JSON list of N, CA and C in Angstrom, two decimals:
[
{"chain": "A", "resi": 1, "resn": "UNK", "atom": "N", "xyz": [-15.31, -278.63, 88.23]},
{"chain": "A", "resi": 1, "resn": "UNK", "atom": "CA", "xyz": [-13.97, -278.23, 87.86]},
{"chain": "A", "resi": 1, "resn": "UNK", "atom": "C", "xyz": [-13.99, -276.93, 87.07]},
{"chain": "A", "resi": 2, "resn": "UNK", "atom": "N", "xyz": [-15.06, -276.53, 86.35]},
{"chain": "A", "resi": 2, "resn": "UNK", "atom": "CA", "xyz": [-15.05, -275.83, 85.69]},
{"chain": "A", "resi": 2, "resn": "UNK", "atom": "C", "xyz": [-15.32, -274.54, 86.46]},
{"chain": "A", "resi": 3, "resn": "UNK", "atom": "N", "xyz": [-16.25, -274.68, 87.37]},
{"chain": "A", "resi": 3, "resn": "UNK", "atom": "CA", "xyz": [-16.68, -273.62, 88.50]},
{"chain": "A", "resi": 3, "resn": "UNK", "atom": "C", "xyz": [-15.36, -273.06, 88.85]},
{"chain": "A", "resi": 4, "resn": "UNK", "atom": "N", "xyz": [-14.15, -274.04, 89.76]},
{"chain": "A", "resi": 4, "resn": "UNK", "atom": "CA", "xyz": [-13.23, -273.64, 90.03]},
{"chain": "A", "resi": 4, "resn": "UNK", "atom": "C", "xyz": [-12.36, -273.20, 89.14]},
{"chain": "A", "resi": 5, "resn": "UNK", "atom": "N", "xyz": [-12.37, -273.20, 88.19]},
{"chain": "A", "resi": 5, "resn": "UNK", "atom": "CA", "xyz": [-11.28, -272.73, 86.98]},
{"chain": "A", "resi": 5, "resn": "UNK", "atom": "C", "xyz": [-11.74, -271.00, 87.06]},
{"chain": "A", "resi": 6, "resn": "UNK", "atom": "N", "xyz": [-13.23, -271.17, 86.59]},
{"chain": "A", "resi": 6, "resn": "UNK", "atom": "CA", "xyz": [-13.53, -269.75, 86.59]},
{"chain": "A", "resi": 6, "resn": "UNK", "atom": "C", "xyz": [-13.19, -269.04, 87.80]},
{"chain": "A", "resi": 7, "resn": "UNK", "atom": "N", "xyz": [-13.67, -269.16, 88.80]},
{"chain": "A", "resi": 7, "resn": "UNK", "atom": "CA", "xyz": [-13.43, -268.52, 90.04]},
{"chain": "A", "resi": 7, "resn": "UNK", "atom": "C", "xyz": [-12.04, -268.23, 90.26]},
{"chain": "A", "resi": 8, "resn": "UNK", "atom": "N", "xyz": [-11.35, -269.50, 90.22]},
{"chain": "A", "resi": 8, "resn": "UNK", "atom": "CA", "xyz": [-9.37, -268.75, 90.24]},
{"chain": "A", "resi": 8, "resn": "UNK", "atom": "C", "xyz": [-9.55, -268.01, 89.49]},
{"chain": "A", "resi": 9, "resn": "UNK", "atom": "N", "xyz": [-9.89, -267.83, 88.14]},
{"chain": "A", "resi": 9, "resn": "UNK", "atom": "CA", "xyz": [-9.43, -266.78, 86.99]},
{"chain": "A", "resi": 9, "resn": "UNK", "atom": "C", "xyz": [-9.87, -265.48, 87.53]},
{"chain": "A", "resi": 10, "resn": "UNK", "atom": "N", "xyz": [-11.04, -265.86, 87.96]},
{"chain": "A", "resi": 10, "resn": "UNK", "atom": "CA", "xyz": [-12.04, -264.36, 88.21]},
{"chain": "A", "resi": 10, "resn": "UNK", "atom": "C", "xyz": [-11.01, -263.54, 89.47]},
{"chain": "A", "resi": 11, "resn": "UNK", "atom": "N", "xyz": [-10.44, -264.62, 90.52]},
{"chain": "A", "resi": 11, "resn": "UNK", "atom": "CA", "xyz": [-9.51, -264.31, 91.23]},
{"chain": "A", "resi": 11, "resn": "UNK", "atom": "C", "xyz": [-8.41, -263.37, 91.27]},
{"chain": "A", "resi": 12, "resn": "UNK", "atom": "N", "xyz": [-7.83, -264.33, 90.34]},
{"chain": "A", "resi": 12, "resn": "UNK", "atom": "CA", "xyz": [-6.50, -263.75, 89.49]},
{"chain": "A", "resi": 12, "resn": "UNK", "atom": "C", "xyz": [-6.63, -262.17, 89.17]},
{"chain": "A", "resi": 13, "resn": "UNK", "atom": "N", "xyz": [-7.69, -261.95, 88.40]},
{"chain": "A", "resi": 13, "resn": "UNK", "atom": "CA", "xyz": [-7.90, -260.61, 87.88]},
{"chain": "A", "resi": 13, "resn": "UNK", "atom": "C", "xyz": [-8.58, -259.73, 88.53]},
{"chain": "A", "resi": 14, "resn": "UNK", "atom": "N", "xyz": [-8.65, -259.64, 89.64]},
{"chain": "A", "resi": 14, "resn": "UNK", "atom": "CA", "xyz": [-9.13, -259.04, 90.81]},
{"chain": "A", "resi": 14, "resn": "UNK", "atom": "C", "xyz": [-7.90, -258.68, 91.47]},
{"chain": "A", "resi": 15, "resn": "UNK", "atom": "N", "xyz": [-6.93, -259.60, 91.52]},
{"chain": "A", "resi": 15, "resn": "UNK", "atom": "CA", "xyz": [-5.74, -259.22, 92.36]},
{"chain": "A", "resi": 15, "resn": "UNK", "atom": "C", "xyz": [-5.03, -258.52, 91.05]},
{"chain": "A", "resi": 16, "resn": "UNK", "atom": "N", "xyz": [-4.58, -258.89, 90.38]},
{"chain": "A", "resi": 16, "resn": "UNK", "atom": "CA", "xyz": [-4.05, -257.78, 89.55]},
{"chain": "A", "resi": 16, "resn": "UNK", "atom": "C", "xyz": [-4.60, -256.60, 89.52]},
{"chain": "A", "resi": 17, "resn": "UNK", "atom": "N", "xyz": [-6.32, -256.02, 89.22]},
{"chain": "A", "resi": 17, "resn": "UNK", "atom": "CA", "xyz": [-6.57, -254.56, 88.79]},
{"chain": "A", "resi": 17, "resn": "UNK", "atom": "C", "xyz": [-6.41, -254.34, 90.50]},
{"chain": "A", "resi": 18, "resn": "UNK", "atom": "N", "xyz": [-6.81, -255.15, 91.80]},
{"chain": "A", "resi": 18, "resn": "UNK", "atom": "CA", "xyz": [-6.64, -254.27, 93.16]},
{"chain": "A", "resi": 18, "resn": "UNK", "atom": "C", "xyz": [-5.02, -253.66, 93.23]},
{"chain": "A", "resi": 19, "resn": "UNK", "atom": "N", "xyz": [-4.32, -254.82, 93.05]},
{"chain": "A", "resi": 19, "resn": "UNK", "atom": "CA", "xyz": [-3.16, -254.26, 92.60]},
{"chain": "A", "resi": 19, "resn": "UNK", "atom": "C", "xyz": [-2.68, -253.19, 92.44]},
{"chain": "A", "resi": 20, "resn": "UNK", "atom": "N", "xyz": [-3.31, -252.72, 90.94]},
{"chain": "A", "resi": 20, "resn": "UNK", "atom": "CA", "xyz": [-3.10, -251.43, 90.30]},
{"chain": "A", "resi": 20, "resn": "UNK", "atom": "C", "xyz": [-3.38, -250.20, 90.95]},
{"chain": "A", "resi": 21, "resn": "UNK", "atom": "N", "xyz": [-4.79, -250.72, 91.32]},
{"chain": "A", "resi": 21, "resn": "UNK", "atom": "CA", "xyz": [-5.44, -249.36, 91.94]},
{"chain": "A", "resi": 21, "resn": "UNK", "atom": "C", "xyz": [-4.80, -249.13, 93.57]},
{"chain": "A", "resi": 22, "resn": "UNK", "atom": "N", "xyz": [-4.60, -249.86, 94.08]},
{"chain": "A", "resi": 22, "resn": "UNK", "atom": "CA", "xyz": [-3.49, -249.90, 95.08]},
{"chain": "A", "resi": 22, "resn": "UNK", "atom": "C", "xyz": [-2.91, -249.06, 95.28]},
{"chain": "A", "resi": 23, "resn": "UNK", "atom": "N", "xyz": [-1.58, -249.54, 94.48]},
{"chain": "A", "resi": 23, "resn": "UNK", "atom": "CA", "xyz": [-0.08, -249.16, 94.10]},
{"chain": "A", "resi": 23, "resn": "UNK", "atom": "C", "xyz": [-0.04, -248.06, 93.39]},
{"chain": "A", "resi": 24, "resn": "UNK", "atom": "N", "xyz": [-0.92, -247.95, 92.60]},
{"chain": "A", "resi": 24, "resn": "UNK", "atom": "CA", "xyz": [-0.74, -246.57, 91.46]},
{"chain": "A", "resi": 24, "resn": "UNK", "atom": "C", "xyz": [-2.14, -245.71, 91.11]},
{"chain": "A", "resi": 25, "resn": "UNK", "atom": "N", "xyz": [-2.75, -245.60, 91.59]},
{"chain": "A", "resi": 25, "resn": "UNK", "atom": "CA", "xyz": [-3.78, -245.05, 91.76]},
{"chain": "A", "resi": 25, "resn": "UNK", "atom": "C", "xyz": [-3.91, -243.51, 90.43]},
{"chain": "A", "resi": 26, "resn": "UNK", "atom": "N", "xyz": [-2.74, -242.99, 90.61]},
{"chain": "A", "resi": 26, "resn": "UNK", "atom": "CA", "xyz": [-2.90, -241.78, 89.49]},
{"chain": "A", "resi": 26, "resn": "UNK", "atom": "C", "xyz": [-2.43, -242.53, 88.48]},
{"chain": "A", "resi": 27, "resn": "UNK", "atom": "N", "xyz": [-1.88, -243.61, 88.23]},
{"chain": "A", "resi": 27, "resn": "UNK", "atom": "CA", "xyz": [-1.28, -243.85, 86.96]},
{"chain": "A", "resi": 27, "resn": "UNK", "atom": "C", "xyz": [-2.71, -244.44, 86.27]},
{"chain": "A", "resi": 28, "resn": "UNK", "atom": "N", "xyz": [-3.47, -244.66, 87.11]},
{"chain": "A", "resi": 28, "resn": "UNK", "atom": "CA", "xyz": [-4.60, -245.89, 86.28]},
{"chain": "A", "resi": 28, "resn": "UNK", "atom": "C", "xyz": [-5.75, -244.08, 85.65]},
{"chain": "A", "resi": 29, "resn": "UNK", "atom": "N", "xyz": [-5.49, -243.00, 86.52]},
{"chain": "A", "resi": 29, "resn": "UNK", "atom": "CA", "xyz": [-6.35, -241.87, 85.69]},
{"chain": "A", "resi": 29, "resn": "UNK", "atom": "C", "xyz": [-5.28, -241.15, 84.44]},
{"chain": "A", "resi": 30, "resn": "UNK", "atom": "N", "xyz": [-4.13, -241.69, 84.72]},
{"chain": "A", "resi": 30, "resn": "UNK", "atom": "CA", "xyz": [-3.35, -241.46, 83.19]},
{"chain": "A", "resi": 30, "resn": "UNK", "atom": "C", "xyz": [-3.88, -242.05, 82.48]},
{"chain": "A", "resi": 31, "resn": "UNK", "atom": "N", "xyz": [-4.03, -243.58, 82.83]},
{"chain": "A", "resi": 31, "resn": "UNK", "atom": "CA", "xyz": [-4.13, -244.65, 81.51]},
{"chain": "A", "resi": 31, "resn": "UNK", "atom": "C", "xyz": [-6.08, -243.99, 80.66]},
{"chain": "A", "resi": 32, "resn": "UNK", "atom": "N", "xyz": [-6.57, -244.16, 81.94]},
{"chain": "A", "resi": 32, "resn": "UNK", "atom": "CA", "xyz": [-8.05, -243.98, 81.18]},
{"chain": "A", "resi": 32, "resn": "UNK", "atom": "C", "xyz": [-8.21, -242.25, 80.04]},
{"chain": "A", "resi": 33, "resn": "UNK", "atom": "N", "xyz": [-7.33, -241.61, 80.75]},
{"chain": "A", "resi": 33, "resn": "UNK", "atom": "CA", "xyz": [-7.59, -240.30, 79.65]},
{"chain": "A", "resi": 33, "resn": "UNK", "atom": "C", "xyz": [-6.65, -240.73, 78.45]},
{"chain": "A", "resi": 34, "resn": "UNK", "atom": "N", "xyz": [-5.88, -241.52, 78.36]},
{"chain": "A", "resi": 34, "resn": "UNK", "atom": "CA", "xyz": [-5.16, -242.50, 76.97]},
{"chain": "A", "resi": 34, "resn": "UNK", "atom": "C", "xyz": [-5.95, -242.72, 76.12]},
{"chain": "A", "resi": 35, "resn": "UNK", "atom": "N", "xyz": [-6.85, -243.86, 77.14]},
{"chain": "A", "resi": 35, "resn": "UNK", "atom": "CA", "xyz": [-7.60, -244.44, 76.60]},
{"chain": "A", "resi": 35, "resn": "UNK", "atom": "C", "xyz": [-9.12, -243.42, 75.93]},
{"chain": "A", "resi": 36, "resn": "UNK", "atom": "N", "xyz": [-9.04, -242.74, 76.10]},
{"chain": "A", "resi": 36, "resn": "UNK", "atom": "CA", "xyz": [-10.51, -241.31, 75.67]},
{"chain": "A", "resi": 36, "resn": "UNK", "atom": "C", "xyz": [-9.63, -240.67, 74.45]},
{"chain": "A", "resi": 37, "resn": "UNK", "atom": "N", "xyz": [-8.60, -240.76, 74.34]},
{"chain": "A", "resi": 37, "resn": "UNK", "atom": "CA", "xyz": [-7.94, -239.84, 73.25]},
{"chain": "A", "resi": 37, "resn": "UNK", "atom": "C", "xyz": [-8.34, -240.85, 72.06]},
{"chain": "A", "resi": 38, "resn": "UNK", "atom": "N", "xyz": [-8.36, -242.43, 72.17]},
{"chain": "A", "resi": 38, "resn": "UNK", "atom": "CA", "xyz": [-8.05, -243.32, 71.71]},
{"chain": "A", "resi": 38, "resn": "UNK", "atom": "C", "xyz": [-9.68, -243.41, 70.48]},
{"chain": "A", "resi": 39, "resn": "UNK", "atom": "N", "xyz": [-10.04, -243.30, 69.70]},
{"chain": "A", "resi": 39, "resn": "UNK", "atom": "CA", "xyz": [-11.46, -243.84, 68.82]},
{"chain": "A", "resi": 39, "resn": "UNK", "atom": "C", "xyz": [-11.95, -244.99, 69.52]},
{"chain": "A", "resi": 40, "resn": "UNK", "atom": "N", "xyz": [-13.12, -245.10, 69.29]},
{"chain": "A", "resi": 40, "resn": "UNK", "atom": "CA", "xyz": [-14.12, -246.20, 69.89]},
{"chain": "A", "resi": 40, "resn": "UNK", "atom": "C", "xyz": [-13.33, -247.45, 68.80]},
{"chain": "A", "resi": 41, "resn": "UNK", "atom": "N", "xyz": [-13.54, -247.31, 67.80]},
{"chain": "A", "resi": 41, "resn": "UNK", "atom": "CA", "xyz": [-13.31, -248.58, 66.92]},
{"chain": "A", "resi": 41, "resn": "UNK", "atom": "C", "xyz": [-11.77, -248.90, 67.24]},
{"chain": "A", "resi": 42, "resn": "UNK", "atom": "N", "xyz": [-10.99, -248.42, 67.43]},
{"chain": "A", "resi": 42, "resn": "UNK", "atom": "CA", "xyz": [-9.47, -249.22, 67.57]},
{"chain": "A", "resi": 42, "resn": "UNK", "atom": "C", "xyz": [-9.44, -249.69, 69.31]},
{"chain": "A", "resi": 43, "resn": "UNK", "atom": "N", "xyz": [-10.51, -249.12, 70.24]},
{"chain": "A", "resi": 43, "resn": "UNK", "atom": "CA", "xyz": [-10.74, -249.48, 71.52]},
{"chain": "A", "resi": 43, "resn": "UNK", "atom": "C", "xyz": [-11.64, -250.97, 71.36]},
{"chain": "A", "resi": 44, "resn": "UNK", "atom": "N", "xyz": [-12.04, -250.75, 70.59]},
{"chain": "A", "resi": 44, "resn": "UNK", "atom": "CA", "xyz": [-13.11, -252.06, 70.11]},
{"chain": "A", "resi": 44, "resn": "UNK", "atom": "C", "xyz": [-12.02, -253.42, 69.43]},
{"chain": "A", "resi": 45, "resn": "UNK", "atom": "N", "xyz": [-11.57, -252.67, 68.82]},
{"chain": "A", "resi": 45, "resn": "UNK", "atom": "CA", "xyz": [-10.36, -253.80, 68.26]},
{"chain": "A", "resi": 45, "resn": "UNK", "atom": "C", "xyz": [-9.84, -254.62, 69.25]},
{"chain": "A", "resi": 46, "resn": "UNK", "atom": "N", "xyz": [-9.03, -253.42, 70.23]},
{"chain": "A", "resi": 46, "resn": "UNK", "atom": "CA", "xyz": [-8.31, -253.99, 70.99]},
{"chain": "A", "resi": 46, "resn": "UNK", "atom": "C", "xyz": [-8.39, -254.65, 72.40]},
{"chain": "A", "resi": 47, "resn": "UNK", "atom": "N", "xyz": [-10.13, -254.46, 72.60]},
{"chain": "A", "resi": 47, "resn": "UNK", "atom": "CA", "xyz": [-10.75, -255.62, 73.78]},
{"chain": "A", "resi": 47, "resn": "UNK", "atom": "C", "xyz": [-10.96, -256.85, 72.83]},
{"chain": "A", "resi": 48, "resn": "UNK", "atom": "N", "xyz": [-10.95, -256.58, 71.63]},
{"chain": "A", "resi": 48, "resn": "UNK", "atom": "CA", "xyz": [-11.28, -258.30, 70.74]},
{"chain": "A", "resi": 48, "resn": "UNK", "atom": "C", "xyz": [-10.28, -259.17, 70.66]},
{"chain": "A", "resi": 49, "resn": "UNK", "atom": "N", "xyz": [-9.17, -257.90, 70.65]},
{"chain": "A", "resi": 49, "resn": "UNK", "atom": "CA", "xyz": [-7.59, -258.59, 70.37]},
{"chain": "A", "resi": 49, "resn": "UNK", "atom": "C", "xyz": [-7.55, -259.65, 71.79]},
{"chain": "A", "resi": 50, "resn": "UNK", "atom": "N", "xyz": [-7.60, -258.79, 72.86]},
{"chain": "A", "resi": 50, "resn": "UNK", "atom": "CA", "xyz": [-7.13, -258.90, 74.43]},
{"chain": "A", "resi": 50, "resn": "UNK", "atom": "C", "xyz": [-8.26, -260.34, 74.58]},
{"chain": "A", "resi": 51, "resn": "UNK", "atom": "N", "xyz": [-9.45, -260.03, 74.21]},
{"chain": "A", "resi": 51, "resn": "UNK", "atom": "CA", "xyz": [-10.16, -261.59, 74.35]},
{"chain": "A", "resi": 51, "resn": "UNK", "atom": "C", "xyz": [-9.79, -262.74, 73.38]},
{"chain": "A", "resi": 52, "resn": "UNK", "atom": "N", "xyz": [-9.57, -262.29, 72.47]},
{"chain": "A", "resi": 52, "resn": "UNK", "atom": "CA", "xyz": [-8.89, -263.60, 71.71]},
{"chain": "A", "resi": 52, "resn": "UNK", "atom": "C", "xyz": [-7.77, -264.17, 72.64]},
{"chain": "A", "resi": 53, "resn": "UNK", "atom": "N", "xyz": [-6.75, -263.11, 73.02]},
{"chain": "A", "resi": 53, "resn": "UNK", "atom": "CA", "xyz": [-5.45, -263.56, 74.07]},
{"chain": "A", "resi": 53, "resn": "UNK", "atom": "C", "xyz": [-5.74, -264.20, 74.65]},
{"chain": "A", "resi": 54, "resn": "UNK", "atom": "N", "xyz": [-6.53, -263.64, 75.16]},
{"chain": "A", "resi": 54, "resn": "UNK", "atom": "CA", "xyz": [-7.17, -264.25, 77.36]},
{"chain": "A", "resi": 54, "resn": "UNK", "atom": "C", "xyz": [-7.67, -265.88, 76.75]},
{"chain": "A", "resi": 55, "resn": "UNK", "atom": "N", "xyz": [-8.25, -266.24, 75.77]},
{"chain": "A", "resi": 55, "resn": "UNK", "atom": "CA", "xyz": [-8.64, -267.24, 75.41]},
{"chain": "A", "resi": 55, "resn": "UNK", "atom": "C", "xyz": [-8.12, -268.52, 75.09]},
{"chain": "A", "resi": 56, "resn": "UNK", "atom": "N", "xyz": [-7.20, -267.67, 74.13]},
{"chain": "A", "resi": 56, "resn": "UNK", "atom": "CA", "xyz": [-5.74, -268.80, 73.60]},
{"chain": "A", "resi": 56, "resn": "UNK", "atom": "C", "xyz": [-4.79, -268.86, 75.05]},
{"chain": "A", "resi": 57, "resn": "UNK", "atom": "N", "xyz": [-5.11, -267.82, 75.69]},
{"chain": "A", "resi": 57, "resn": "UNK", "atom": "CA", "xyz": [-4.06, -268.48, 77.23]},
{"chain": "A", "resi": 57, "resn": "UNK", "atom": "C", "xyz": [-4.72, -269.03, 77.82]},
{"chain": "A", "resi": 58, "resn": "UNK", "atom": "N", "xyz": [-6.17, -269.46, 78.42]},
{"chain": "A", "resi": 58, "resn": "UNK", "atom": "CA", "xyz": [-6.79, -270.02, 79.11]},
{"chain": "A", "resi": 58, "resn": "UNK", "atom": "C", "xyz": [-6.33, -271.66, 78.24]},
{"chain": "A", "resi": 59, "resn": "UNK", "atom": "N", "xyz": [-6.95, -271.81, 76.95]},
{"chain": "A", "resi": 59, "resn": "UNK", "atom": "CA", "xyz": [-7.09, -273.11, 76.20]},
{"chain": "A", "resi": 59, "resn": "UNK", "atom": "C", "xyz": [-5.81, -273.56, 76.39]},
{"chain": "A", "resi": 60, "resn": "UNK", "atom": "N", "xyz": [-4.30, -272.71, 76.27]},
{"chain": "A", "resi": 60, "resn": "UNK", "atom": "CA", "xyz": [-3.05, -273.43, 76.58]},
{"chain": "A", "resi": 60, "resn": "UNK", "atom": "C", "xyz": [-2.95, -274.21, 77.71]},
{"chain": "A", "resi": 61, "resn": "UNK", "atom": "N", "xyz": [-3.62, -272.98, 78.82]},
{"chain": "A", "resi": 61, "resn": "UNK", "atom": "CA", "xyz": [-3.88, -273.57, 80.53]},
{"chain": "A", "resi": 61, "resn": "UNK", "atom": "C", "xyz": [-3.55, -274.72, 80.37]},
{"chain": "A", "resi": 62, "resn": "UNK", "atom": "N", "xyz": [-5.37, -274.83, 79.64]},
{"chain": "A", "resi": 62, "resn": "UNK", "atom": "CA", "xyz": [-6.08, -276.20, 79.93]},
{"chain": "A", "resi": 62, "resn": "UNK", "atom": "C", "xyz": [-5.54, -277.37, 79.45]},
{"chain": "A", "resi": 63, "resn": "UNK", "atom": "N", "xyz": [-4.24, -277.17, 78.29]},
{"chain": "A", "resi": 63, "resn": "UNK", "atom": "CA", "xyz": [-3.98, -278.26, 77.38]},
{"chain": "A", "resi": 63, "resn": "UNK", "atom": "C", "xyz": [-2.67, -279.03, 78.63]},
{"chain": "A", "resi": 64, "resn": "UNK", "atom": "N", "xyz": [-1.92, -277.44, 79.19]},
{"chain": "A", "resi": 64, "resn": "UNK", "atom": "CA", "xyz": [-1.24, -278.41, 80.02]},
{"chain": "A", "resi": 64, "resn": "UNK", "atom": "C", "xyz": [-1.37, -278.65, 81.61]},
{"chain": "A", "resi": 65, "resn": "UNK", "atom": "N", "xyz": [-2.42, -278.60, 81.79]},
{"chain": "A", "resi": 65, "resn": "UNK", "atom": "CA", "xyz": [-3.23, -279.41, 82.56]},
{"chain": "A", "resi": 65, "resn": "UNK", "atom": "C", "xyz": [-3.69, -278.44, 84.17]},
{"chain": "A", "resi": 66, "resn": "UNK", "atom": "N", "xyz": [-3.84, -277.30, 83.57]},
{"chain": "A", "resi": 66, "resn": "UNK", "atom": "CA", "xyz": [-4.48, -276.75, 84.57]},
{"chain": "A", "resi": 66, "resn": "UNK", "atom": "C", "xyz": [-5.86, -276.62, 84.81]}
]
């Protein structure tokens, strides 16, 4: 069960960034020169922030019963 949990997830977020790169292709070389203006340490912050998220939304998933 757990295999399959990961794999949808891994899923999921595959179709979203193909998505992106898809559909908007120059917008995703906007975002990354954003992201270069941006300091390493508040870039660092904010993949810790985004994994804490991704985490507390997975554990909600799981509480209601996905």
């Amino acid at each position: 069960m757990i295999v399959g949990t990961a794999l949808l997830a891994l899923g999921l977020v595959l179709i979203v960034e193909g998505l992106v790169y898809a559909l908007a292709p120059s917008l995703v070389e906007e975002m990354l020169e954003a992201l270069r203006q941006i300091p390493p340490e508040a870039r660092r912050l904010m993949g810790l922030l985004a994994l804490v998220l991704g985490l507390l939304l997975v554990w909600v998933a799981k509480l209601l019963g996905a």
